[in-house]
Amino acid sequence: EVQLVQSGGEVKKPGESLKISCKGSGFSFHRYWIAWVRQMPGKGLEWMGIIYPGDSDTRYSPSFQGQVSISVDESINTAFLQWRSLKASDTAIYYCARRDDRGLAYGMDVWGQGTTVIVS
Amino acid sequence: DIQLTQSPSSLSASVGDRVTITCRASLAISSYLSWYLQKPGKAPKLLISAASSLQSGVPSRFSGSGSGTDFTLTISSLQPEDFATYYCQQSYSSHWTFGQGTRVEIK
């Protein structure tokens, strides 16, 4: 089964660091771009950035550049989203998602279950 | 960044109704537009890519159209499981963006 499984929810204090994960299975992980999407409580979806496991090419939304780091460990089919110093405003659900490889006009066809991060 | 504006922000409809949601881009994005459905507490689900390509397994009552700056998602006959929030998303630029969402509620 093609799936992305994310790490469990986290409760952290402001100023703490955090790294959450997204493990792919059932597909050739290194061939697919993996994106991260934020959803703040009661709000819409925000695209944060994307990484290509094959060469670690990474793009960030200007809104998130410098605020988070996206990385990947191809050997374990896992992508990561990391914060050095959390703020209360980072409280949200974070989703990882696979970009459909049929072309640039295609969207994100496989999603993780989401990781809830609470900073308080 | 390319801005996507969805309208309406919310709507009330009955089972069996035809529903249309529009998405307008701040600049031309060819057909680089996708549509998603999200139910409360669940991850989004991809419905349509490339403006009009229905994702495998998605019911045929869903359809998408448009190119350039104006796009439409149509549900031909609304079903109980379709009450949810819908988002458009562009992949034309290297910085993808979502619309603000359209909530479809039961009338």
Coordinates of N, CA and C in Angstrom, one line a residue:
Chain A
E1 N 0.8 -1.2 0.0 CA 0.0 0.0 0.0 C 0.9 1.3 0.0
V2 N 0.5 2.2 -0.9 CA 1.3 3.4 -0.9 C 0.8 4.3 0.2
Q3 N 1.7 4.7 1.1 CA 1.3 5.6 2.2 C 2.5 6.4 2.7
L4 N 2.1 7.5 3.4 CA 3.0 8.3 4.1 C 2.5 8.3 5.6
V5 N 3.4 7.9 6.5 CA 3.1 7.8 7.9 C 3.9 8.8 8.7
Q6 N 3.2 9.7 9.4 CA 3.9 10.8 10.1 C 4.1 10.4 11.6
S7 N 5.0 11.1 12.2 CA 5.3 10.9 13.6 C 4.2 11.5 14.4
G8 N 4.2 11.1 15.7 CA 3.1 11.4 16.6 C 3.0 12.9 17.0
G9 N 1.9 13.3 17.6 CA 1.7 14.6 18.1 C 2.8 15.0 19.1
E10 N 3.0 16.3 19.2 CA 4.0 16.9 20.1 C 3.4 18.1 20.9
V11 N 3.8 18.2 22.1 CA 3.5 19.3 22.9 C 4.9 19.9 23.4
K12 N 5.1 21.1 23.0 CA 6.4 21.7 23.3 C 6.3 23.1 23.9
K13 N 7.3 23.6 24.5 CA 7.3 25.0 25.0 C 8.0 26.0 24.0
P14 N 7.6 27.2 24.1 CA 8.2 28.2 23.2 C 9.7 28.2 23.4
G15 N 10.5 28.3 22.3 CA 11.9 28.3 22.4 C 12.5 26.9 22.2
E16 N 11.7 25.9 22.4 CA 12.3 24.5 22.2 C 12.4 24.2 20.7
S17 N 13.2 23.2 20.4 CA 13.4 22.7 19.0 C 12.5 21.5 18.8
L18 N 12.3 21.2 17.5 CA 11.5 20.0 17.2 C 11.8 19.6 15.8
K19 N 11.7 18.2 15.6 CA 11.9 17.6 14.3 C 10.8 16.6 14.1
I20 N 9.9 16.7 13.1 CA 8.9 15.7 12.9 C 9.2 15.0 11.6
S21 N 8.6 13.8 11.5 CA 9.0 13.0 10.3 C 7.8 12.5 9.5
C22 N 8.2 12.0 8.3 CA 7.2 11.5 7.4 C 7.8 10.4 6.6
K23 N 7.4 9.2 6.8 CA 8.0 8.0 6.2 C 7.1 7.4 5.1
G24 N 7.7 7.3 4.0 CA 7.0 6.7 2.8 C 7.2 5.2 2.7
S25 N 6.2 4.6 2.2 CA 6.3 3.1 1.9 C 5.4 2.8 0.7
G26 N 5.7 1.7 0.0 CA 4.9 1.2 -1.1 C 5.2 1.9 -2.4
F27 N 6.2 2.8 -2.4 CA 6.5 3.5 -3.7 C 8.0 3.8 -3.7
S28 N 8.5 4.2 -4.8 CA 10.0 4.6 -4.9 C 10.1 6.0 -4.4
F29 N 10.4 6.1 -3.1 CA 10.5 7.3 -2.4 C 11.4 8.4 -3.0
H30 N 12.5 7.9 -3.6 CA 13.5 8.8 -4.1 C 13.0 9.5 -5.4
R31 N 11.9 9.1 -6.0 CA 11.5 9.6 -7.3 C 10.4 10.7 -7.1
Y32 N 9.9 10.9 -5.9 CA 8.8 11.8 -5.7 C 9.1 13.0 -4.8
W33 N 8.7 14.2 -5.3 CA 8.8 15.3 -4.4 C 7.9 15.1 -3.2
I34 N 8.3 15.5 -2.0 CA 7.5 15.5 -0.8 C 7.4 16.9 -0.3
A35 N 6.1 17.3 -0.1 CA 5.8 18.6 0.4 C 5.3 18.6 1.8
W36 N 5.4 19.8 2.4 CA 4.9 20.0 3.8 C 3.8 21.1 3.7
V37 N 2.7 20.9 4.4 CA 1.6 21.8 4.4 C 1.2 22.1 5.9
R38 N 0.9 23.3 6.2 CA 0.5 23.7 7.5 C -1.0 24.0 7.5
Q39 N -1.7 23.6 8.6 CA -3.0 24.0 8.9 C -3.2 24.5 10.3
M40 N -3.3 25.8 10.5 CA -3.5 26.4 11.8 C -4.9 26.1 12.3
P41 N -5.1 26.1 13.6 CA -6.5 25.8 14.1 C -7.6 26.5 13.4
G42 N -8.5 25.8 12.8 CA -9.7 26.5 12.2 C -9.4 27.2 10.9
K43 N -8.2 27.0 10.4 CA -7.8 27.8 9.2 C -7.6 26.9 8.0
G44 N -7.2 27.5 6.9 CA -7.0 26.8 5.6 C -5.6 26.2 5.5
L45 N -5.3 25.7 4.3 CA -4.0 25.0 4.0 C -3.0 26.0 3.6
E46 N -1.8 25.8 4.0 CA -0.7 26.7 3.6 C 0.5 25.8 3.2
W47 N 1.0 26.0 2.0 CA 2.1 25.3 1.4 C 3.4 25.8 2.0
M48 N 4.2 25.0 2.6 CA 5.4 25.4 3.3 C 6.7 25.3 2.5
G49 N 6.8 24.1 1.8 CA 7.9 23.9 1.0 C 7.9 22.4 0.5
I50 N 9.0 22.1 -0.3 CA 9.0 20.8 -0.9 C 10.4 20.3 -1.1
I51 N 10.7 19.0 -1.1 CA 12.0 18.5 -1.2 C 12.0 17.3 -2.2
Y52 N 13.0 17.1 -2.9 CA 13.2 16.0 -3.8 C 14.2 15.0 -3.2
P53 N 13.8 13.9 -2.7 CA 14.7 13.0 -2.0 C 15.9 12.5 -2.9
G54 N 15.8 12.5 -4.2 CA 16.8 12.0 -5.1 C 18.1 12.9 -5.0
D55 N 17.9 14.2 -4.8 CA 19.1 15.1 -4.7 C 19.0 16.1 -3.6
S56 N 17.9 16.0 -2.8 CA 17.7 16.9 -1.7 C 17.4 18.4 -2.1
D57 N 17.1 18.6 -3.4 CA 16.7 19.9 -3.9 C 15.5 20.3 -3.1
T58 N 15.5 21.5 -2.5 CA 14.5 22.0 -1.6 C 14.1 23.4 -2.0
R59 N 12.7 23.6 -2.0 CA 12.2 25.0 -2.2 C 11.3 25.3 -1.0
Y60 N 11.3 26.6 -0.6 CA 10.5 27.0 0.5 C 9.6 28.1 0.1
S61 N 8.4 28.2 0.7 CA 7.5 29.3 0.5 C 8.3 30.5 1.2
P62 N 8.2 31.7 0.6 CA 8.8 32.9 1.2 C 8.3 33.1 2.7
S63 N 7.0 32.6 2.9 CA 6.5 32.8 4.3 C 7.1 31.9 5.3
F64 N 7.8 30.9 4.9 CA 8.4 29.9 5.8 C 9.9 29.8 5.7
Q65 N 10.5 30.5 4.6 CA 11.9 30.5 4.5 C 12.6 31.0 5.7
G66 N 13.6 30.3 6.3 CA 14.3 30.8 7.5 C 13.6 30.4 8.8
Q67 N 12.3 30.0 8.7 CA 11.6 29.7 9.9 C 11.6 28.2 10.2
V68 N 11.7 27.4 9.2 CA 11.8 25.9 9.3 C 12.8 25.4 8.3
S69 N 13.2 24.1 8.6 CA 14.1 23.4 7.7 C 13.5 22.1 7.2
I70 N 13.6 21.9 5.9 CA 13.1 20.6 5.4 C 14.3 19.8 5.0
S71 N 14.3 18.5 5.3 CA 15.4 17.6 5.0 C 14.8 16.2 4.7
V72 N 15.8 15.4 4.3 CA 15.3 14.0 3.9 C 16.5 13.0 4.2
D73 N 16.1 11.8 4.6 CA 17.1 10.7 4.7 C 16.6 9.6 3.8
E74 N 17.2 9.6 2.6 CA 16.7 8.7 1.5 C 16.9 7.2 2.0
S75 N 17.9 7.0 2.8 CA 18.2 5.6 3.2 C 17.0 5.0 4.0
I76 N 16.2 5.8 4.6 CA 15.1 5.3 5.4 C 13.8 5.9 4.9
N77 N 13.8 6.4 3.7 CA 12.5 6.8 3.0 C 11.8 7.8 3.9
T78 N 12.5 8.8 4.5 CA 11.8 9.7 5.5 C 12.2 11.1 5.2
A79 N 11.2 12.0 5.2 CA 11.4 13.4 5.1 C 11.1 14.0 6.5
F80 N 11.7 15.2 6.7 CA 11.7 15.8 8.0 C 11.3 17.3 7.9
L81 N 10.7 17.8 9.0 CA 10.4 19.2 9.1 C 10.9 19.6 10.5
Q82 N 11.7 20.6 10.5 CA 12.4 21.0 11.8 C 12.3 22.5 12.1
W83 N 12.2 22.7 13.4 CA 12.2 24.1 13.9 C 13.4 24.2 14.9
R84 N 14.1 25.3 14.9 CA 15.2 25.5 15.9 C 14.6 26.1 17.2
S85 N 13.6 27.0 17.1 CA 13.0 27.7 18.2 C 11.5 27.9 18.0
L86 N 10.7 27.1 18.6 CA 9.3 27.2 18.4 C 8.7 28.4 19.0
K87 N 7.6 28.8 18.3 CA 6.8 29.9 18.8 C 5.3 29.4 19.0
A88 N 4.6 30.1 19.8 CA 3.2 29.7 20.0 C 2.4 29.7 18.7
S89 N 2.8 30.6 17.8 CA 2.1 30.6 16.5 C 2.5 29.4 15.6
D90 N 3.4 28.6 16.0 CA 3.7 27.3 15.2 C 2.6 26.2 15.6
T91 N 1.8 26.5 16.5 CA 0.7 25.5 16.8 C -0.2 25.3 15.6
A92 N -0.2 24.0 15.2 CA -0.9 23.7 13.9 C -0.9 22.2 13.7
I93 N -1.6 21.8 12.7 CA -1.4 20.4 12.2 C -0.5 20.5 10.9
Y94 N 0.5 19.6 10.9 CA 1.4 19.7 9.7 C 1.2 18.4 9.0
Y95 N 1.0 18.5 7.6 CA 0.9 17.4 6.8 C 2.1 17.3 5.8
C96 N 2.5 16.0 5.5 CA 3.4 15.8 4.4 C 2.5 15.2 3.3
A97 N 3.0 15.4 2.1 CA 2.2 14.9 0.9 C 3.2 14.7 -0.3
R98 N 2.8 13.7 -1.0 CA 3.6 13.3 -2.2 C 3.1 14.0 -3.4
R99 N 4.0 14.6 -4.2 CA 3.6 15.2 -5.5 C 3.4 14.1 -6.5
D100 N 2.3 14.1 -7.2 CA 2.1 13.1 -8.3 C 3.1 13.3 -9.4
D101 N 3.7 12.2 -9.8 CA 4.9 12.4 -10.7 C 4.5 12.4 -12.2
R102 N 3.2 12.6 -12.5 CA 2.8 12.6 -13.9 C 3.1 13.9 -14.6
G103 N 3.5 14.9 -13.8 CA 3.8 16.2 -14.5 C 3.7 17.3 -13.5
L104 N 4.2 18.5 -14.0 CA 4.2 19.7 -13.1 C 2.8 20.2 -12.8
A105 N 1.9 19.9 -13.6 CA 0.5 20.4 -13.4 C -0.3 19.5 -12.5
Y106 N 0.3 18.5 -12.0 CA -0.4 17.5 -11.1 C -0.1 17.9 -9.6
G107 N -1.1 17.5 -8.8 CA -1.1 17.9 -7.4 C -0.5 16.9 -6.5
M108 N -0.9 16.9 -5.2 CA -0.4 16.1 -4.2 C -1.4 14.9 -4.0
D109 N -0.9 13.7 -4.4 CA -1.9 12.6 -4.5 C -1.9 11.7 -3.3
V110 N -0.9 11.7 -2.4 CA -0.8 10.9 -1.3 C -0.5 11.8 -0.1
W111 N -1.2 11.7 1.0 CA -1.0 12.5 2.2 C -0.8 11.7 3.4
G112 N 0.1 12.3 4.3 CA 0.2 11.7 5.6 C -1.0 12.0 6.5
Q113 N -1.1 11.4 7.6 CA -2.3 11.6 8.5 C -2.2 12.9 9.3
G114 N -1.1 13.6 9.2 CA -1.0 14.8 9.9 C -0.3 14.6 11.3
T115 N 0.5 15.6 11.7 CA 1.1 15.7 13.0 C 0.7 17.0 13.7
T116 N 0.1 16.8 14.8 CA -0.4 18.0 15.6 C 0.8 18.5 16.5
V117 N 1.1 19.7 16.3 CA 2.1 20.4 17.1 C 1.5 21.5 18.0
I118 N 1.6 21.4 19.3 CA 1.1 22.4 20.2 C 2.3 23.0 20.9
V119 N 2.4 24.3 20.8 CA 3.4 25.1 21.5 C 2.8 26.0 22.6
S120 N 3.0 25.6 23.8 CA 2.4 26.3 24.9 C 3.2 26.3 26.2
Chain B
D1 N 4.3 35.9 -4.7 CA 3.5 34.6 -4.8 C 2.3 34.8 -5.6
I2 N 1.8 33.7 -6.2 CA 0.6 33.8 -6.9 C -0.6 33.6 -5.9
Q3 N -1.5 34.5 -6.0 CA -2.7 34.5 -5.1 C -3.8 33.7 -5.8
L4 N -4.5 32.9 -5.0 CA -5.7 32.2 -5.5 C -6.9 32.6 -4.6
T5 N -7.9 33.1 -5.3 CA -9.1 33.6 -4.6 C -10.3 32.7 -5.0
Q6 N -10.8 32.0 -4.0 CA -12.0 31.1 -4.2 C -13.3 31.9 -3.9
S7 N -14.3 31.5 -4.6 CA -15.6 32.1 -4.3 C -16.7 31.0 -4.6
P8 N -17.7 30.9 -3.8 CA -17.9 31.7 -2.5 C -17.0 31.1 -1.4
S9 N -16.9 31.8 -0.3 CA -16.1 31.3 0.8 C -16.9 30.1 1.5
S10 N -18.2 30.2 1.4 CA -19.1 29.1 1.9 C -20.4 29.1 1.2
L11 N -21.0 28.0 1.2 CA -22.3 27.9 0.5 C -23.1 26.8 1.2
S12 N -24.4 26.9 1.2 CA -25.4 25.9 1.7 C -26.1 25.3 0.5
A13 N -26.2 24.0 0.5 CA -26.8 23.3 -0.6 C -27.5 22.0 -0.1
S14 N -28.3 21.5 -1.0 CA -29.1 20.3 -0.6 C -28.5 19.1 -1.4
V15 N -28.8 17.9 -0.9 CA -28.4 16.7 -1.6 C -29.1 16.7 -3.0
G16 N -28.3 16.5 -4.0 CA -28.8 16.5 -5.4 C -28.6 17.8 -6.1
D17 N -28.2 18.8 -5.4 CA -28.0 20.1 -6.1 C -26.7 20.1 -6.9
R18 N -26.7 20.9 -7.9 CA -25.5 21.2 -8.7 C -24.7 22.3 -8.0
V19 N -23.4 22.1 -7.8 CA -22.6 23.1 -7.0 C -21.4 23.5 -7.9
T20 N -21.2 24.8 -7.9 CA -20.0 25.3 -8.6 C -19.2 26.2 -7.7
I21 N -17.9 25.9 -7.7 CA -16.9 26.7 -6.9 C -15.9 27.3 -7.9
T22 N -15.6 28.5 -7.8 CA -14.6 29.1 -8.7 C -13.3 29.5 -8.0
C23 N -12.2 29.5 -8.7 CA -10.9 29.8 -8.2 C -10.3 30.8 -9.2
R24 N -9.8 31.9 -8.8 CA -9.2 32.9 -9.7 C -7.8 33.1 -9.3
A25 N -6.9 33.1 -10.2 CA -5.5 33.3 -10.0 C -5.1 34.7 -10.2
S26 N -4.1 35.2 -9.5 CA -3.6 36.6 -9.7 C -2.8 36.8 -10.9
L27 N -2.4 35.7 -11.5 CA -1.8 35.8 -12.9 C -2.0 34.5 -13.6
A28 N -1.8 34.4 -14.8 CA -2.1 33.2 -15.6 C -1.2 32.1 -15.2
I29 N -1.8 30.9 -15.0 CA -1.1 29.7 -14.5 C -1.4 28.5 -15.4
S30 N -1.7 28.8 -16.7 CA -2.0 27.7 -17.7 C -3.0 26.8 -17.1
S31 N -2.7 25.5 -17.0 CA -3.7 24.5 -16.4 C -3.1 23.9 -15.1
Y32 N -2.1 24.6 -14.5 CA -1.4 24.1 -13.3 C -2.2 24.3 -12.0
L33 N -3.4 23.7 -12.0 CA -4.3 23.8 -10.9 C -4.9 22.5 -10.5
S34 N -5.0 22.3 -9.2 CA -5.5 21.1 -8.6 C -6.6 21.5 -7.6
W35 N -7.5 20.6 -7.4 CA -8.6 20.7 -6.4 C -8.6 19.6 -5.3
Y36 N -8.8 20.0 -4.1 CA -8.8 19.0 -3.0 C -10.1 19.2 -2.2
L37 N -10.4 18.1 -1.5 CA -11.6 18.1 -0.6 C -11.0 17.7 0.8
Q38 N -11.4 18.4 1.8 CA -11.0 18.1 3.2 C -12.2 18.0 4.1
K39 N -12.3 16.9 4.8 CA -13.4 16.7 5.8 C -12.8 17.0 7.2
P40 N -13.6 17.4 8.1 CA -13.0 17.7 9.5 C -12.2 16.6 10.1
G41 N -11.0 17.0 10.6 CA -10.2 16.0 11.2 C -9.4 15.1 10.3
K42 N -9.6 15.3 9.0 CA -8.9 14.4 8.0 C -7.9 15.1 7.2
A43 N -7.0 14.4 6.5 CA -6.1 15.0 5.6 C -6.8 15.3 4.3
P44 N -6.4 16.3 3.6 CA -7.0 16.6 2.3 C -6.9 15.4 1.3
K45 N -7.8 15.5 0.3 CA -7.8 14.4 -0.7 C -7.8 15.1 -2.1
L46 N -6.9 14.6 -2.9 CA -6.8 15.2 -4.3 C -8.0 14.7 -5.1
L47 N -8.7 15.6 -5.7 CA -9.8 15.3 -6.6 C -9.5 15.5 -8.1
I48 N -8.9 16.6 -8.4 CA -8.6 16.9 -9.8 C -7.2 17.6 -9.9
S49 N -6.5 17.2 -11.0 CA -5.2 17.8 -11.3 C -5.3 18.4 -12.7
A50 N -4.3 19.2 -13.0 CA -4.2 19.8 -14.4 C -5.5 20.4 -14.8
A51 N -6.2 21.0 -13.9 CA -7.4 21.7 -14.1 C -8.6 20.9 -14.3
S52 N -8.4 19.7 -15.0 CA -9.6 19.0 -15.4 C -9.4 17.4 -15.4
S53 N -8.3 17.0 -14.9 CA -8.0 15.5 -14.9 C -8.4 14.9 -13.6
L54 N -9.5 14.1 -13.7 CA -10.0 13.5 -12.5 C -9.1 12.4 -11.9
Q55 N -8.8 12.5 -10.6 CA -7.9 11.5 -10.0 C -8.6 10.2 -10.0
S56 N -7.8 9.1 -10.1 CA -8.4 7.8 -10.1 C -9.2 7.5 -8.8
G57 N -10.4 7.0 -9.0 CA -11.2 6.6 -7.8 C -12.2 7.7 -7.4
V58 N -12.0 8.9 -8.0 CA -12.9 10.0 -7.7 C -14.2 9.9 -8.5
P59 N -15.3 10.1 -7.9 CA -16.6 9.9 -8.6 C -16.7 10.9 -9.8
S60 N -17.4 10.5 -10.8 CA -17.5 11.3 -12.0 C -18.4 12.5 -11.8
R61 N -19.1 12.6 -10.7 CA -19.9 13.8 -10.5 C -19.0 15.1 -10.3
F62 N -17.7 14.8 -10.0 CA -16.8 15.9 -9.8 C -16.2 16.2 -11.2
S63 N -16.1 17.5 -11.6 CA -15.4 17.9 -12.8 C -14.7 19.2 -12.6
G64 N -13.7 19.5 -13.4 CA -13.0 20.7 -13.3 C -12.8 21.3 -14.7
S65 N -12.7 22.6 -14.8 CA -12.5 23.3 -16.0 C -11.7 24.6 -15.8
G66 N -11.3 25.1 -16.9 CA -10.6 26.4 -16.9 C -9.1 26.4 -17.3
S67 N -8.6 27.5 -17.6 CA -7.2 27.7 -17.8 C -6.9 29.1 -17.7
G68 N -5.6 29.5 -17.6 CA -5.2 30.9 -17.5 C -5.4 31.4 -16.0
T69 N -6.4 32.2 -15.8 CA -6.7 32.7 -14.5 C -8.0 32.2 -13.8
D70 N -8.9 31.7 -14.6 CA -10.2 31.3 -14.1 C -10.5 29.8 -14.2
F71 N -10.9 29.3 -13.0 CA -11.1 27.8 -12.9 C -12.4 27.5 -12.2
T72 N -12.9 26.4 -12.5 CA -14.2 26.0 -11.8 C -14.1 24.5 -11.4
L73 N -14.7 24.2 -10.2 CA -14.9 22.9 -9.8 C -16.5 22.7 -9.7
T74 N -17.0 21.7 -10.3 CA -18.4 21.5 -10.4 C -18.7 20.1 -9.8
I75 N -19.7 20.0 -8.9 CA -20.3 18.8 -8.4 C -21.7 18.7 -9.0
S76 N -21.9 17.7 -9.9 CA -23.1 17.7 -10.7 C -24.4 17.4 -9.8
S77 N -24.2 16.5 -8.8 CA -25.3 16.1 -8.0 C -24.7 15.9 -6.6
L78 N -24.9 16.8 -5.7 CA -24.2 16.8 -4.4 C -24.7 15.6 -3.6
Q79 N -23.8 14.8 -3.0 CA -24.1 13.7 -2.2 C -23.7 14.0 -0.7
P80 N -24.3 13.2 0.2 CA -24.1 13.5 1.6 C -22.6 13.5 2.0
E81 N -21.8 12.7 1.3 CA -20.3 12.6 1.7 C -19.5 13.8 1.1
D82 N -20.2 14.6 0.3 CA -19.5 15.8 -0.3 C -19.5 17.0 0.5
F83 N -20.2 17.0 1.6 CA -20.2 18.2 2.5 C -18.8 18.2 3.2
A84 N -18.1 19.3 2.9 CA -16.7 19.4 3.2 C -16.2 20.7 2.8
T85 N -14.9 21.0 3.0 CA -14.2 22.2 2.5 C -13.4 21.8 1.3
Y86 N -13.4 22.7 0.3 CA -12.7 22.5 -1.0 C -11.7 23.5 -1.1
Y87 N -10.5 23.1 -1.6 CA -9.4 24.0 -1.8 C -8.8 23.9 -3.3
C88 N -8.5 25.0 -3.9 CA -7.7 24.9 -5.1 C -6.3 25.2 -4.7
Q89 N -5.4 24.8 -5.6 CA -3.9 24.9 -5.4 C -3.2 25.0 -6.7
Q90 N -2.2 25.9 -6.8 CA -1.5 26.1 -8.1 C -0.1 25.5 -7.9
S91 N 0.4 24.9 -9.0 CA 1.8 24.4 -9.1 C 2.5 25.1 -10.2
Y92 N 2.1 26.2 -10.7 CA 2.7 26.9 -11.8 C 4.1 27.5 -11.4
S93 N 4.1 28.2 -10.2 CA 5.3 28.7 -9.8 C 6.1 27.7 -8.9
S94 N 7.3 28.0 -8.6 CA 8.1 27.1 -7.7 C 7.6 27.2 -6.3
H95 N 6.8 28.3 -6.0 CA 6.2 28.4 -4.7 C 4.7 28.1 -4.8
W96 N 4.3 27.0 -4.4 CA 2.9 26.6 -4.6 C 2.0 27.4 -3.6
T97 N 0.8 27.6 -3.9 CA -0.1 28.3 -3.0 C -1.5 27.6 -3.1
F98 N -2.3 27.8 -2.0 CA -3.7 27.3 -2.0 C -4.6 28.5 -2.0
G99 N -5.8 28.3 -2.4 CA -6.9 29.2 -2.2 C -7.3 29.1 -0.7
Q100 N -8.2 30.0 -0.3 CA -8.6 30.1 1.1 C -9.6 29.1 1.5
G101 N -10.2 28.4 0.6 CA -11.1 27.3 0.9 C -12.6 27.8 0.7
T102 N -13.4 26.8 0.3 CA -14.9 27.0 0.2 C -15.5 25.9 1.0
R103 N -16.3 26.3 2.0 CA -17.0 25.3 2.9 C -18.4 25.0 2.3
V104 N -18.7 23.8 2.0 CA -20.0 23.4 1.5 C -20.8 22.7 2.6
E105 N -21.9 23.4 3.0 CA -22.7 22.9 4.2 C -24.0 22.5 3.7
I106 N -24.7 21.7 4.6 CA -26.0 21.2 4.3 C -27.0 22.3 4.5
K107 N -27.9 22.4 3.5 CA -29.0 23.4 3.6 C -30.1 22.8 4.5

